[in-house]
Tab-separated table of C-alpha atoms and ligand atoms in Angstrom:
chain	number	residue	atom	x	y	z
A	19	MET	CA	-0.010	0.015	-0.024
A	20	SER	CA	1.556	3.241	-1.150
A	21	THR	CA	0.677	6.584	0.433
A	22	THR	CA	1.672	9.894	-0.466
A	23	THR	CA	1.767	12.490	2.287
A	24	ILE	CA	1.597	16.275	1.684
A	25	ARG	CA	2.098	18.541	4.627
A	26	VAL	CA	0.140	21.847	4.517
A	27	HIS	CA	1.754	24.590	6.276
A	28	CYS	CA	-0.482	27.191	7.664
A	29	SER	CA	-1.963	28.490	11.045
A	30	ARG	CA	-2.031	24.881	11.889
A	31	ASP	CA	0.300	22.450	10.118
A	32	TYR	CA	-1.582	19.112	8.995
A	33	ASP	CA	-1.054	16.231	6.564
A	34	VAL	CA	-3.010	15.256	3.614
A	35	LEU	CA	-2.703	11.441	3.085
A	36	ILE	CA	-3.424	10.201	-0.296
A	37	GLY	CA	-3.453	6.419	-1.119
A	38	SER	CA	-5.264	3.095	-1.701
A	39	GLY	CA	-7.044	1.315	1.034
A	40	LEU	CA	-7.184	4.139	3.555
A	41	LEU	CA	-10.794	4.056	4.426
A	42	GLN	CA	-10.241	0.697	6.285
A	43	GLU	CA	-7.197	2.310	8.091
A	44	THR	CA	-9.257	5.248	9.273
A	45	GLY	CA	-9.106	4.495	13.027
A	46	LYS	CA	-5.269	3.995	12.895
A	47	LEU	CA	-4.839	7.170	10.800
A	48	VAL	CA	-6.963	9.179	13.187
A	49	GLU	CA	-5.385	7.916	16.218
A	50	GLU	CA	-2.059	9.126	15.128
A	51	VAL	CA	-3.422	12.640	15.407
A	52	HIS	CA	-6.111	12.438	18.260
A	53	ASN	CA	-6.737	10.387	21.244
A	54	PRO	CA	-9.726	8.043	21.082
A	55	CYS	CA	-13.020	9.851	21.647
A	56	LYS	CA	-16.528	10.075	20.417
A	57	VAL	CA	-16.594	10.769	16.591
A	58	ALA	CA	-19.675	12.261	14.705
A	59	ILE	CA	-19.341	10.904	11.146
A	60	VAL	CA	-21.187	13.244	8.792
A	61	SER	CA	-21.978	11.823	5.327
A	62	ASP	CA	-24.583	11.981	2.607
A	63	SER	CA	-27.265	9.505	1.368
A	64	ASN	CA	-24.980	8.369	-1.636
A	65	VAL	CA	-21.745	7.739	0.278
A	66	ALA	CA	-22.893	6.643	3.550
A	67	PRO	CA	-24.246	3.265	1.981
A	68	LEU	CA	-20.944	2.707	0.352
A	69	TYR	CA	-18.345	3.613	2.902
A	70	LEU	CA	-19.860	4.414	6.327
A	71	ASP	CA	-19.634	1.163	7.820
A	72	LYS	CA	-16.064	0.584	6.873
A	73	VAL	CA	-15.013	3.836	8.406
A	74	ALA	CA	-16.948	3.369	11.562
A	75	ALA	CA	-15.790	-0.275	12.056
A	76	SER	CA	-12.220	1.016	11.707
A	77	LEU	CA	-12.668	3.779	14.145
A	78	SER	CA	-14.299	1.426	16.699
A	79	ALA	CA	-11.469	-1.078	16.437
A	80	ALA	CA	-8.991	1.846	17.278
A	81	GLY	CA	-10.894	2.573	20.415
A	82	PHE	CA	-13.045	5.605	18.974
A	83	THR	CA	-16.886	5.664	19.588
A	84	PRO	CA	-18.418	6.554	16.167
A	85	VAL	CA	-22.006	7.829	15.694
A	86	SER	CA	-23.210	9.013	12.389
A	87	PHE	CA	-25.346	11.612	10.698
A	88	VAL	CA	-26.530	11.120	7.188
A	89	PHE	CA	-28.210	13.790	5.041
A	90	PRO	CA	-29.818	13.746	1.584
A	91	ALA	CA	-27.002	14.045	-1.070
A	92	GLY	CA	-26.754	17.160	-3.156
A	93	GLU	CA	-25.913	20.865	-3.061
A	94	ALA	CA	-29.534	21.659	-1.966
A	95	SER	CA	-28.676	20.172	1.465
A	96	LYS	CA	-25.742	22.572	1.977
A	97	ASN	CA	-28.122	24.995	3.842
A	98	LEU	CA	-28.661	26.481	7.437
A	99	SER	CA	-31.297	23.989	8.181
A	100	VAL	CA	-29.052	20.786	7.691
A	101	TYR	CA	-26.311	22.635	9.224
A	102	ALA	CA	-28.372	23.243	12.377
A	103	ASP	CA	-29.370	19.578	12.312
A	104	ILE	CA	-25.777	18.500	12.514
A	105	LEU	CA	-25.269	20.845	15.420
A	106	ASN	CA	-28.239	19.369	17.118
A	107	PHE	CA	-26.995	15.891	16.565
A	108	CYS	CA	-23.631	16.778	18.046
A	109	ALA	CA	-25.352	18.171	21.071
A	110	GLU	CA	-27.739	15.317	21.478
A	111	GLN	CA	-24.877	12.903	21.192
A	112	ARG	CA	-23.084	15.129	23.888
A	113	LEU	CA	-19.972	15.600	21.913
A	114	THR	CA	-17.525	17.811	24.097
A	115	ARG	CA	-14.716	19.996	22.907
A	116	THR	CA	-12.243	17.083	22.953
A	117	ASP	CA	-14.507	15.030	20.494
A	118	LEU	CA	-14.288	14.990	16.871
A	119	ILE	CA	-16.243	15.434	13.568
A	120	VAL	CA	-15.352	13.288	10.552
A	121	ALA	CA	-16.585	14.661	7.135
A	122	LEU	CA	-16.968	11.593	4.867
A	123	GLY	CA	-18.156	12.646	1.373
A	124	GLY	CA	-17.843	15.170	-1.364
A	125	GLY	CA	-17.395	18.911	-1.076
A	126	VAL	CA	-20.900	19.538	0.240
A	127	THR	CA	-20.280	17.212	3.148
A	128	GLY	CA	-16.826	18.722	3.845
A	129	ASP	CA	-17.926	22.248	3.688
A	130	MET	CA	-20.973	21.727	5.850
A	131	ALA	CA	-19.403	19.310	8.405
A	132	GLY	CA	-16.255	21.567	8.530
A	133	PHE	CA	-18.564	24.584	9.357
A	134	ALA	CA	-20.287	22.589	12.028
A	135	ALA	CA	-16.888	21.736	13.471
A	136	ALA	CA	-15.783	25.369	13.318
A	137	SER	CA	-18.725	26.575	15.191
A	138	TYR	CA	-20.003	23.643	17.553
A	139	LEU	CA	-18.914	24.678	21.058
A	140	ARG	CA	-16.937	27.467	19.375
A	141	GLY	CA	-14.907	24.957	17.499
A	142	ILE	CA	-13.944	21.374	17.719
A	143	GLU	CA	-11.507	19.318	15.775
A	144	TYR	CA	-12.370	17.729	12.407
A	145	VAL	CA	-10.984	15.295	9.865
A	146	GLN	CA	-11.673	15.509	6.093
A	147	MET	CA	-12.216	12.273	4.275
A	148	PRO	CA	-12.893	13.386	0.676
A	149	THR	CA	-14.484	10.703	-1.391
A	150	SER	CA	-15.094	12.862	-4.642
A	151	LEU	CA	-12.110	14.040	-6.811
A	152	LEU	CA	-13.288	17.551	-6.467
A	153	ALA	CA	-13.300	17.306	-2.578
A	154	ALA	CA	-9.969	15.618	-2.612
A	155	VAL	CA	-8.168	18.270	-4.790
A	156	ASP	CA	-10.052	21.386	-3.727
A	157	SER	CA	-12.549	21.727	-0.922
A	158	SER	CA	-10.901	19.427	1.700
A	159	VAL	CA	-7.671	21.388	1.626
A	160	GLY	CA	-7.356	24.970	2.589
A	161	GLY	CA	-9.770	25.316	5.478
A	162	LYS	CA	-12.600	27.148	3.852
A	163	THR	CA	-16.005	25.795	5.122
A	164	ALA	CA	-19.319	27.148	4.301
A	165	VAL	CA	-23.113	26.689	3.734
A	166	ASP	CA	-25.349	28.298	1.173
A	167	ILE	CA	-28.015	30.725	1.962
A	168	PRO	CA	-30.906	32.072	-0.346
A	169	ALA	CA	-28.778	35.093	-1.231
A	170	GLY	CA	-25.924	33.088	-2.584
A	171	LYS	CA	-23.684	30.097	-2.570
A	172	ASN	CA	-21.038	29.752	0.213
A	173	LEU	CA	-21.995	33.104	1.855
A	174	VAL	CA	-21.790	31.905	5.519
A	175	GLY	CA	-18.869	29.923	6.788
A	176	ALA	CA	-15.493	29.988	8.594
A	177	PHE	CA	-11.821	29.384	8.131
A	178	MET	CA	-10.978	26.237	9.914
A	179	GLN	CA	-8.156	23.984	9.007
A	180	PRO	CA	-8.783	20.091	9.430
A	181	LEU	CA	-6.653	18.000	11.697
A	182	ARG	CA	-5.785	15.622	8.930
A	183	VAL	CA	-7.287	14.876	5.385
A	184	ILE	CA	-7.450	11.320	4.558
A	185	CYS	CA	-8.117	10.612	0.818
A	186	ASP	CA	-8.594	7.118	-0.088
A	187	ILE	CA	-8.365	7.066	-4.017
A	188	ASP	CA	-10.300	3.781	-4.184
A	189	ALA	CA	-13.490	5.741	-3.376
A	190	PHE	CA	-13.460	7.378	-6.831
A	191	GLU	CA	-14.238	4.047	-8.409
A	192	THR	CA	-17.789	4.592	-7.489
A	193	LEU	CA	-18.032	8.169	-8.810
A	194	THR	CA	-20.265	8.634	-11.949
A	195	GLU	CA	-18.183	9.607	-15.047
A	196	GLU	CA	-19.781	13.138	-14.880
A	197	VAL	CA	-18.846	13.729	-11.305
A	198	PHE	CA	-15.304	12.394	-11.922
A	199	HIS	CA	-14.761	14.651	-14.928
A	200	ASP	CA	-16.124	17.513	-13.022
A	201	GLY	CA	-13.211	17.118	-10.448
A	202	CYS	CA	-10.797	16.768	-13.422
A	203	ALA	CA	-11.668	20.471	-14.371
A	204	GLU	CA	-10.074	21.794	-11.151
A	205	CYS	CA	-6.908	19.468	-11.721
A	206	ILE	CA	-6.515	20.954	-15.173
A	207	LYS	CA	-6.890	24.338	-13.632
A	208	TYR	CA	-3.919	23.561	-11.353
A	209	GLY	CA	-1.981	22.397	-14.562
A	210	VAL	CA	-2.694	25.766	-16.260
A	211	LEU	CA	-1.658	27.566	-13.275
A	212	GLU	CA	1.726	25.862	-12.761
A	213	SER	CA	1.995	22.166	-13.558
A	214	PRO	CA	3.137	20.933	-17.036
A	215	ARG	CA	3.091	17.239	-15.646
A	216	LEU	CA	-0.496	17.440	-14.802
A	217	LEU	CA	-1.286	18.820	-18.336
A	218	GLU	CA	0.717	15.915	-19.910
A	219	ILE	CA	-1.457	13.378	-17.896
A	220	PHE	CA	-4.713	15.003	-18.907
A	221	ALA	CA	-3.631	15.629	-22.501
A	222	GLU	CA	-3.042	11.779	-22.766
A	223	GLY	CA	-6.379	11.180	-21.054
A	224	THR	CA	-4.706	8.944	-18.366
A	225	ALA	CA	-5.977	10.587	-15.251
A	226	LYS	CA	-7.516	7.341	-13.865
A	227	GLU	CA	-4.306	5.352	-14.329
A	228	ASN	CA	-2.367	8.104	-12.543
A	229	ILE	CA	-4.874	9.183	-10.202
A	230	GLU	CA	-2.577	9.168	-6.959
A	231	GLU	CA	-0.182	11.469	-8.720
A	232	VAL	CA	-2.838	13.654	-9.955
A	233	VAL	CA	-4.341	14.286	-6.627
A	234	ALA	CA	-0.875	14.815	-5.015
A	235	ILE	CA	0.221	17.361	-7.417
A	236	SER	CA	-3.085	19.057	-7.347
A	237	VAL	CA	-3.179	19.131	-3.412
A	238	GLN	CA	0.400	20.268	-3.365
A	239	THR	CA	-0.433	23.022	-5.824
A	240	LYS	CA	-3.386	24.163	-3.878
A	241	ALA	CA	-1.328	23.969	-0.581
A	242	ASN	CA	1.243	26.400	-2.167
A	243	TYR	CA	-1.277	29.010	-2.619
A	244	VAL	CA	-2.942	28.427	0.661
A	245	GLU	CA	0.166	28.459	2.650
A	246	ASN	CA	1.126	31.852	1.247
A	247	ASP	CA	-2.371	33.323	1.632
A	248	GLU	CA	-4.388	31.245	4.156
A	249	PHE	CA	-7.141	33.955	4.654
A	250	ASP	CA	-7.619	34.629	0.872
A	251	THR	CA	-6.506	38.317	0.696
A	252	GLY	CA	-4.091	38.066	-2.223
A	253	LEU	CA	-2.234	35.271	-3.954
A	254	ARG	CA	-5.025	32.553	-3.293
A	255	ARG	CA	-6.930	34.496	-6.026
A	256	TYR	CA	-4.942	32.613	-8.752
A	257	LEU	CA	-7.039	29.669	-7.668
A	258	ASN	CA	-9.872	31.574	-9.311
A	259	LEU	CA	-8.768	30.902	-12.718
A	260	GLY	CA	-11.677	30.235	-14.970
A	261	HIS	CA	-14.013	30.962	-12.084
A	262	THR	CA	-15.085	34.595	-12.724
A	263	ILE	CA	-16.822	33.510	-15.960
A	264	GLY	CA	-17.360	29.923	-14.639
A	265	HIS	CA	-19.531	31.294	-11.687
A	266	ALA	CA	-21.350	33.604	-14.133
A	267	ILE	CA	-22.275	30.487	-16.285
A	268	GLU	CA	-23.292	28.504	-13.148
A	269	ARG	CA	-25.500	31.426	-11.987
A	270	THR	CA	-27.076	31.949	-15.400
A	271	ALA	CA	-27.874	28.358	-15.706
A	272	ASN	CA	-29.446	28.496	-12.344
A	273	PHE	CA	-26.998	26.019	-10.936
A	274	THR	CA	-28.147	23.264	-13.284
A	275	LEU	CA	-24.593	22.855	-14.707
A	276	MET	CA	-21.825	21.369	-12.484
A	277	HIS	CA	-19.136	23.534	-11.104
A	278	GLY	CA	-16.161	22.086	-12.670
A	279	HIS	CA	-17.909	22.074	-16.118
A	280	CYS	CA	-18.505	25.751	-15.783
A	281	VAL	CA	-14.938	26.350	-14.721
A	282	ALA	CA	-13.819	24.434	-17.941
A	283	ILE	CA	-15.717	26.843	-20.149
A	284	GLY	CA	-14.624	29.745	-17.928
A	285	MET	CA	-10.949	28.862	-18.498
A	286	VAL	CA	-11.383	28.522	-22.269
A	287	MET	CA	-13.148	31.952	-22.427
A	288	ILE	CA	-10.496	33.660	-20.466
A	289	ALA	CA	-7.693	32.190	-22.477
A	290	ARG	CA	-9.297	33.201	-25.781
A	291	ALA	CA	-9.928	36.552	-24.250
A	292	GLY	CA	-6.205	36.780	-23.143
A	293	GLU	CA	-5.221	35.906	-26.766
A	294	GLY	CA	-7.369	38.741	-28.002
A	295	LEU	CA	-5.747	41.020	-25.417
A	296	TYR	CA	-2.227	39.867	-26.463
A	297	LEU	CA	-1.669	38.645	-22.852
A	298	THR	CA	-1.834	35.007	-23.806
A	299	GLU	CA	0.521	33.117	-26.075
A	300	PRO	CA	-1.326	32.290	-29.320
A	301	GLY	CA	-2.569	28.750	-29.564
A	302	THR	CA	-2.964	28.425	-25.817
A	303	THR	CA	-6.774	28.208	-26.088
A	304	GLU	CA	-6.673	25.472	-28.768
A	305	LYS	CA	-4.242	23.314	-26.657
A	306	LEU	CA	-6.563	23.897	-23.618
A	307	ILE	CA	-9.713	22.968	-25.665
A	308	ARG	CA	-8.126	19.664	-26.716
A	309	ILE	CA	-7.171	18.756	-23.139
A	310	LEU	CA	-10.690	19.537	-21.793
A	311	GLU	CA	-12.176	17.529	-24.594
A	312	THR	CA	-10.115	14.546	-23.950
A	313	ASN	CA	-11.456	14.609	-20.429
A	314	GLU	CA	-15.088	14.980	-21.656
A	315	LEU	CA	-15.368	18.558	-20.391
A	316	PRO	CA	-17.410	21.181	-22.171
A	317	ILE	CA	-15.625	24.260	-23.952
A	318	SER	CA	-18.528	26.566	-24.720
A	319	CYS	CA	-22.016	27.654	-23.687
A	320	ASP	CA	-24.841	29.398	-25.557
A	321	PHE	CA	-25.409	32.225	-23.107
A	322	THR	CA	-25.253	35.757	-24.396
A	323	THR	CA	-22.570	38.238	-23.216
A	324	GLU	CA	-25.359	40.188	-21.569
A	325	GLU	CA	-26.527	37.135	-19.508
A	326	LEU	CA	-23.073	36.294	-18.418
A	327	LEU	CA	-22.260	39.799	-17.453
A	328	ASP	CA	-25.345	39.964	-15.240
A	329	GLY	CA	-24.265	36.628	-13.751
A	330	ALA	CA	-20.804	37.871	-13.248
A	331	LEU	CA	-21.959	41.146	-11.573
A	332	ALA	CA	-24.442	39.480	-9.329
A	333	ASP	CA	-21.439	37.862	-7.465
A	334	LYS	CA	-22.134	38.816	-3.808
A	335	LYS	CA	-18.477	38.429	-3.096
A	336	ARG	CA	-17.255	40.859	-5.720
A	337	LYS	CA	-15.754	43.982	-4.218
A	338	GLY	CA	-15.379	47.428	-5.690
A	339	ASP	CA	-15.261	48.690	-9.188
A	340	LEU	CA	-12.173	46.712	-10.240
A	341	ILE	CA	-12.108	43.029	-10.974
A	342	SER	CA	-8.905	40.764	-10.995
A	343	LEU	CA	-8.961	38.260	-13.591
A	344	ILE	CA	-6.419	35.341	-13.681
A	345	VAL	CA	-5.294	34.922	-17.242
A	346	PRO	CA	-3.051	32.130	-18.681
A	347	LYS	CA	0.194	33.539	-20.179
A	348	HIS	CA	0.700	30.044	-21.481
A	349	LEU	CA	-0.243	26.712	-20.248
A	350	GLY	CA	1.714	26.478	-16.978
A	351	GLU	CA	1.972	30.038	-16.090
A	352	CYS	CA	-0.760	32.691	-15.282
A	353	LEU	CA	-1.015	36.415	-14.512
A	354	THR	CA	-3.485	38.791	-12.980
A	355	HIS	CA	-5.237	41.240	-15.225
A	356	THR	CA	-7.060	43.753	-13.201
A	357	VAL	CA	-9.719	45.896	-15.102
A	358	PRO	CA	-12.616	48.084	-14.416
A	359	VAL	CA	-15.975	46.121	-14.142
A	360	THR	CA	-17.258	48.113	-16.954
A	361	GLU	CA	-14.799	46.314	-19.233
A	362	LEU	CA	-15.829	42.905	-18.292
A	363	GLY	CA	-18.456	42.781	-21.078
A	364	THR	CA	-15.767	43.316	-23.710
A	365	ILE	CA	-13.719	40.548	-22.086
A	366	ILE	CA	-16.584	38.145	-22.128
A	367	ASP	CA	-17.192	39.015	-25.821
A	368	LEU	CA	-13.727	38.309	-26.613
A	369	GLY	CA	-13.953	34.907	-24.999
A	370	LYS	CA	-16.799	33.820	-27.075
A	371	GLU	CA	-16.004	31.434	-29.910
A	372	THR	CA	-17.098	33.821	-32.672
A	373	SER	CA	-14.275	36.228	-31.589
A	374	VAL	CA	-11.419	34.181	-32.975
B	426	NAD	N1	-14.235	24.757	0.626
B	426	NAD	C1	-13.601	24.891	-0.440
B	426	NAD	O1	-12.581	25.531	-0.531
B	426	NAD	C2	-14.410	24.462	-1.616
B	426	NAD	C3	-13.727	24.435	-2.774
B	426	NAD	C4	-14.342	24.021	-3.976
B	426	NAD	C5	-15.621	23.564	-3.802
B	426	NAD	N2	-16.197	23.546	-2.709
B	426	NAD	C6	-17.734	23.137	-2.684
B	426	NAD	O2	-17.823	21.693	-2.835
B	426	NAD	C7	-19.110	21.353	-3.330
B	426	NAD	C8	-18.940	20.557	-4.614
B	426	NAD	O3	-18.251	19.284	-4.239
B	426	NAD	P1	-18.543	17.897	-4.877
B	426	NAD	O4	-18.567	17.999	-6.383
B	426	NAD	O5	-17.691	16.922	-4.292
B	426	NAD	O6	-19.961	17.875	-4.403
B	426	NAD	P2	-20.826	16.723	-3.686
B	426	NAD	O7	-20.386	16.542	-2.269
B	426	NAD	O8	-22.340	17.050	-3.730
B	426	NAD	O9	-20.562	15.405	-4.540
B	426	NAD	C9	-21.003	15.228	-5.788
B	426	NAD	C10	-21.759	14.047	-5.920
B	426	NAD	O10	-20.969	12.788	-5.770
B	426	NAD	C11	-21.497	12.000	-4.868
B	426	NAD	N3	-20.384	11.201	-4.224
B	426	NAD	C12	-19.204	11.637	-3.593
B	426	NAD	N4	-18.270	10.892	-3.442
B	426	NAD	C13	-18.876	9.666	-4.013
B	426	NAD	C14	-18.197	8.258	-4.013
B	426	NAD	N5	-17.075	8.049	-3.706
B	426	NAD	N6	-19.054	7.411	-4.732
B	426	NAD	C15	-20.258	7.796	-5.283
B	426	NAD	N7	-20.831	9.002	-5.127
B	426	NAD	C16	-20.144	9.941	-4.492
B	426	NAD	C17	-22.282	12.767	-3.831
B	426	NAD	O11	-23.123	12.170	-3.169
B	426	NAD	C18	-22.898	13.824	-4.717
B	426	NAD	O12	-24.064	13.257	-5.365
B	426	NAD	C19	-19.705	22.643	-3.504
B	426	NAD	O13	-20.647	22.916	-2.533
B	426	NAD	C20	-18.614	23.659	-3.654
B	426	NAD	O14	-19.095	24.922	-3.040
B	426	NAD	C21	-15.614	23.989	-1.668
B	427	ZN	ZN1	-13.773	25.679	-8.215
């Protein structure tokens, strides 16, 4: 059994363990960082039937007392009401400040269980056990936790780093192709930011065969940005590559398209706009399109510039009259391009297929 360990250095250092067969080792791996205690395992209705028993049995064998809370799978559950149910469950189970929460699932589970951990009794420890590729390479690392409110996604939450991240790559075998590819979009984003090796793997279409390496490079890349900007005030904005337009697409589509799919389109559009503005090496967009298509990701959408602009301007987290866009210089290096929001329409226009 091979395991890759990536140490994340920030306000509290922790390890991300990536490997095969880790779910059945949960008890031992948690015991390395926490004394036996009561553990509230939070999971969703898709993941729990597949993996909860294995994780609970392993925790019990190591002397922990697991209890579980399962909520209906899907983004619609990432709300204040389910979050309150988790807090109530922890209280009913009499979890104390020396007990633990384990988030077993995708990004929805990790974000919500993480926020419960950050706030229950003013904060208890938690362990992330990401089971989707997106959760493994993105949401489980970096300490951002959140729930959605009617005014927007992820508007309420906290920064709270986990005690450990345990990522069993075998869990990806039960993901649908669509959810797996959705996670690939974020990995390709890390490739465009700084990893030629990731781009090589995705260009060859061999992500599944190299999944441990893909997750390891992706986590290391995210960790590099998080370590230098834990509270998201500067450098971390590079992780938004493809996200300004991607979020606009998500919003315009009323969240019926998956996040990674929208980011894929957003990356293509910003690369094409970058070529139009002479910021991006000619040919970059074409290369990126080929990589995304090899991984069954979309490269365009039918929304008009006006619709996308409305979607981009509706971003509740947008601040001021300037907007910082992350633009590829070429595949493997990006730059920040700050423009007045009034220019965003022109950039979206340049990003559309008809412009080249
Ligand atoms: N905190 C952060 O920094 C951060 C970063 C990126 C995304 N996010 C959040 O992450 C969420 C998206 O993550 P996601 O795509 O993992 O969503 P998700 O948790 O809804 O998982 C996607 C689907 O896959 C299922 N699933 C997960 N693991 C499975 C497995 N091993 N086998 C079978 N089915 C499985 C889930 O039940 C769900 O239906 C969004 O809410 C987003 O806001 C947070
Ligand atoms: Zn994203």
